[in-house]
Coordinates of C-alpha atoms in Angstrom, one line a residue:
X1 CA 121.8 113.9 107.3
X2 CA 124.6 114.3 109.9
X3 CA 126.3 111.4 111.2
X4 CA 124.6 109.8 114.4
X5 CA 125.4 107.7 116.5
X6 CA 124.8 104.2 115.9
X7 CA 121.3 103.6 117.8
X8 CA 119.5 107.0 116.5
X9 CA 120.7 105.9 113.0
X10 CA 119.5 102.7 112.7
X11 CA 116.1 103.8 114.7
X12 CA 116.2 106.5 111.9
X13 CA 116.5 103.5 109.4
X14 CA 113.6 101.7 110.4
X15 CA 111.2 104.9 110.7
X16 CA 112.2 105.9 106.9
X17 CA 111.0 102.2 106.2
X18 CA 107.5 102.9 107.7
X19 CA 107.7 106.3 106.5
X20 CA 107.9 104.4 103.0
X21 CA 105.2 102.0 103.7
X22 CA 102.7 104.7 104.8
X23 CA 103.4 106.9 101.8
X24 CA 102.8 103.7 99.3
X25 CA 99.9 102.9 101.0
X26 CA 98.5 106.2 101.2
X27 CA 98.3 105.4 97.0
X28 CA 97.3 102.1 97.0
X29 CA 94.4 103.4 99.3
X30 CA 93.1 106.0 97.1
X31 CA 93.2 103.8 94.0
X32 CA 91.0 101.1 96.5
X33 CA 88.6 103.9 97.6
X34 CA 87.7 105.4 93.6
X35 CA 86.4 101.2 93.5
X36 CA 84.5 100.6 96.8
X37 CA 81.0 100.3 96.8
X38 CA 80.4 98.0 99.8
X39 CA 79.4 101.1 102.0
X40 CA 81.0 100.1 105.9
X41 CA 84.3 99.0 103.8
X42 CA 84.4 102.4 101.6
X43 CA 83.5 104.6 105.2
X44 CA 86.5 101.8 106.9
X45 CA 89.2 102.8 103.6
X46 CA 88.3 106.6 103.8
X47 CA 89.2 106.7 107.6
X48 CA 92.2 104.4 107.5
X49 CA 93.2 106.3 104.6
X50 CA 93.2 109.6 106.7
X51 CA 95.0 107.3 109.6
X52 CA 97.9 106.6 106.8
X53 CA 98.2 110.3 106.1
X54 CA 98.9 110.8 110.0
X55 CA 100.8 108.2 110.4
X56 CA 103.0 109.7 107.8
X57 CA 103.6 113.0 109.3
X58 CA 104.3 111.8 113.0
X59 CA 107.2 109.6 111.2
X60 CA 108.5 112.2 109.5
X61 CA 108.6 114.6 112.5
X62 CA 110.0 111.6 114.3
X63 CA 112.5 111.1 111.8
X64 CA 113.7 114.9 112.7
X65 CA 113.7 115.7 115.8
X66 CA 116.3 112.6 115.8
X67 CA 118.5 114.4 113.6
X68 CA 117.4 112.2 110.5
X69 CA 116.1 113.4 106.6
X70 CA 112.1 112.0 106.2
X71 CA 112.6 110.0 102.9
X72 CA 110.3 112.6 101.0
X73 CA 108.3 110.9 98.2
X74 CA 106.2 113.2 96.3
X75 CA 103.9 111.0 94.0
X76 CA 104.1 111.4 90.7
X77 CA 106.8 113.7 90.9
X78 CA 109.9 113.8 91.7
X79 CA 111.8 113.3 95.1
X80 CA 114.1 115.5 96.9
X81 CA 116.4 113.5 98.7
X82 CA 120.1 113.6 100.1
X83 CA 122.1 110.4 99.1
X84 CA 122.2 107.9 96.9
X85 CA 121.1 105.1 99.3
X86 CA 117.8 106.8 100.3
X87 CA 117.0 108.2 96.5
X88 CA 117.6 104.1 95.3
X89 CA 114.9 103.5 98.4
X90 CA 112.6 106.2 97.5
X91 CA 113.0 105.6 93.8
X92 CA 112.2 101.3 94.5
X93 CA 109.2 102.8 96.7
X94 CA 107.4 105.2 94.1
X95 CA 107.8 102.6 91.5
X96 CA 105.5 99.9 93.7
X97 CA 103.0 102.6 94.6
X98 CA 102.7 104.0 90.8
X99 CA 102.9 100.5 89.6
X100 CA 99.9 99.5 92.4
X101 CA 97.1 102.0 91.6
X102 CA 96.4 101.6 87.9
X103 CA 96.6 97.5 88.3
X104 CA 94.1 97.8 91.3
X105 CA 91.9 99.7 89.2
X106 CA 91.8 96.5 86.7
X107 CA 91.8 94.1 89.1
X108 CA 89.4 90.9 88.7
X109 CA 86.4 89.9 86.2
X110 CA 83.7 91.8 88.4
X111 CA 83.1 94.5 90.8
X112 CA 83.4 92.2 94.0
X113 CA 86.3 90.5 92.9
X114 CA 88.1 94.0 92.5
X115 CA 87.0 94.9 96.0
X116 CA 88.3 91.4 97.4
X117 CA 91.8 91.5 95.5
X118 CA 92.1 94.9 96.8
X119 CA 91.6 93.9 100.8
X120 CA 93.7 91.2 100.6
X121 CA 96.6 93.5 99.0
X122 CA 95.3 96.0 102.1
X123 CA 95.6 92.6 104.7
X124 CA 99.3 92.1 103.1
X125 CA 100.1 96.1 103.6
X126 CA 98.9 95.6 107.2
X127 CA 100.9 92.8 107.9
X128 CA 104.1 94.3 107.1
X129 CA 103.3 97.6 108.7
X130 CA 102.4 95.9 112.0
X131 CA 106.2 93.9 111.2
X132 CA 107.9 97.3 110.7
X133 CA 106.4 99.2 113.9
X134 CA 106.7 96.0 116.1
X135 CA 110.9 96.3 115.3
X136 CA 110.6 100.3 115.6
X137 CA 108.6 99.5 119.1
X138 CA 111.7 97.0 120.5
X139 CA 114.4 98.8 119.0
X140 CA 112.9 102.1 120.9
X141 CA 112.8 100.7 123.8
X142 CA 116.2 98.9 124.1
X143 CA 117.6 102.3 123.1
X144 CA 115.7 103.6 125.7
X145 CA 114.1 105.9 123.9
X146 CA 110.1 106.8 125.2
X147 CA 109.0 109.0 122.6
X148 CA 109.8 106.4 119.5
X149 CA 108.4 103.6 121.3
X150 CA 104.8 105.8 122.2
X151 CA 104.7 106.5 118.4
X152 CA 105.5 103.2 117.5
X153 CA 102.8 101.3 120.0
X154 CA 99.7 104.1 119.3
X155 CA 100.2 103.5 115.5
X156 CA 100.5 99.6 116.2
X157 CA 97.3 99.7 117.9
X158 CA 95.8 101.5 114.4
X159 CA 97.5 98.9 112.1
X160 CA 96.0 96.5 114.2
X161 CA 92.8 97.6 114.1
X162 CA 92.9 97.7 110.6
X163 CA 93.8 93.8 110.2
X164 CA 91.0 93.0 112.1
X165 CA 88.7 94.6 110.0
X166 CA 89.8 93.3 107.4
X167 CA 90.0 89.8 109.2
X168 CA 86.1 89.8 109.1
X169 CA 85.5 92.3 106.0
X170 CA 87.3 89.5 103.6
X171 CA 85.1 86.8 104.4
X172 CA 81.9 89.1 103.2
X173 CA 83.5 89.4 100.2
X174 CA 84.5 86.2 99.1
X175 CA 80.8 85.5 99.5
X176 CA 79.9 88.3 97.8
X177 CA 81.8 87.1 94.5
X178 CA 80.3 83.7 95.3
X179 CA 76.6 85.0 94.7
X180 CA 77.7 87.3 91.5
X181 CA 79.8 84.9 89.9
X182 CA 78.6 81.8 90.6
X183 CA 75.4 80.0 89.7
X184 CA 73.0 79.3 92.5
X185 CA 72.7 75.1 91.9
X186 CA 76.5 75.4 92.4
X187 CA 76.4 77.1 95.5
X188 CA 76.1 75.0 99.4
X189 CA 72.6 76.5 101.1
X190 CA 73.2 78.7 103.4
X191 CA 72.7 76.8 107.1
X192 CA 69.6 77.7 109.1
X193 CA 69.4 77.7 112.5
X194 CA 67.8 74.3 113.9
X195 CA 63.9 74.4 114.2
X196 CA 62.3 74.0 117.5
X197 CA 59.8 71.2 117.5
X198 CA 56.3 72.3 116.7
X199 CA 54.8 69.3 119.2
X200 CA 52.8 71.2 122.0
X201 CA 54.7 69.8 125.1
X202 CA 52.6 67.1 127.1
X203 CA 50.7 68.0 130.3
X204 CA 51.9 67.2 133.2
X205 CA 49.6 64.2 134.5
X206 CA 47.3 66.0 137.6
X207 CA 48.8 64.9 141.1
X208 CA 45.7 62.2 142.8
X209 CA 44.1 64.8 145.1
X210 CA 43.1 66.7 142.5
X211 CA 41.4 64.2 140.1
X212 CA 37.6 64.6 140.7

């Protein structure tokens, strides 16, 4: 990568760190989605899966038109990268994304517990992704730079999105393990909504001019 000056590099910096995250989620995703079985969170992982692929690329060509190298991480194999600082990176970032999908696919004593332990690894993901493109976001703008900062805000809107679904999916699913792995006399009853009485209303008494 050719020397830049010192706001493009470190805005370079910070896009190869989401450029990262995206790639090792992009794994971590397709290890979650071979285990989903809860049919809105599988149809949820598929399209925030093909979200992560996006996400990737419009880093990437980011990354370039700045004059930066995309830290290129092709998983398994092996990456293609110039300099030692950005192949220790990419090496530190295939390692957690090789090292995530086989111990997501043994994750927890049932099915539901697998699909919980994976969403709250997703909720974690998210959280550091929205981190990373909130810095990208205000180092864009006091560089004055309009194109990073557009990229950065439309894919924090996604990342966004994404916690929140996963705000409300989690709760399901800790319920879910509740009723498979815990025995009913051990469980609270669910609430029910308040009954309305069942005593008919009395009649209003008949005003005097019309009692016969």
């Amino acid at each position: 990568m050719a020397d830049l000056p010192a706001g493009k590099s470190k805005l370079v910096q910070y896009l190869n760190e989401a450029y990262g995250l995206e790639r090792r989620l992009e794994t971590a995703l397709q290890a979650h989605l071979a285990l989903a079985t809860r049919t809105a969170y599988k149809q949820r992982l598929r399209s925030h899966l093909a979200e992560t692929k996006r996400h990737a690329r419009e880093v990437a060509k980011r990354i370039k038109q700045l004059g930066g190298t995309a830290e290129t991480i092709d998983l398994p194999g092996p990456d293609t990268l110039a300099g030692v600082a950005q192949t220790a990176v990419a090496g530190a970032q295939r390692a957690a994304a090789l090292a995530q999908g086989p111990l997501h696919a043994l994750r927890g004593t049932g099915e539901e517990e697998k699909q919980l332990k994976n969403a709250k690894t997703e909720y974690a993901s998210e959280a550091e992704e929205i981190a990373t493109y909130a810095a990208i976001l205000t180092l864009a703008e006091e560089l004055g730079d309009r194109d990073s900062a557009r990229l950065a805000r439309a894919i924090l809107r996604e990342e966004e999105r994404m916690r929140a679904f996963l705000e409300k999916e989690i709760p399901r699913m800790v319920r879910a393990v509740a009723r498979a792995e815990v025995p009913s006399d051990q469980r609270a009853r669910p609430k029910r909504a308040p009954r309305r009485s069942s005593r008919s209303r009395t009649p209003r008494s008949k005003p005097a001019s019309a009692r016969g």
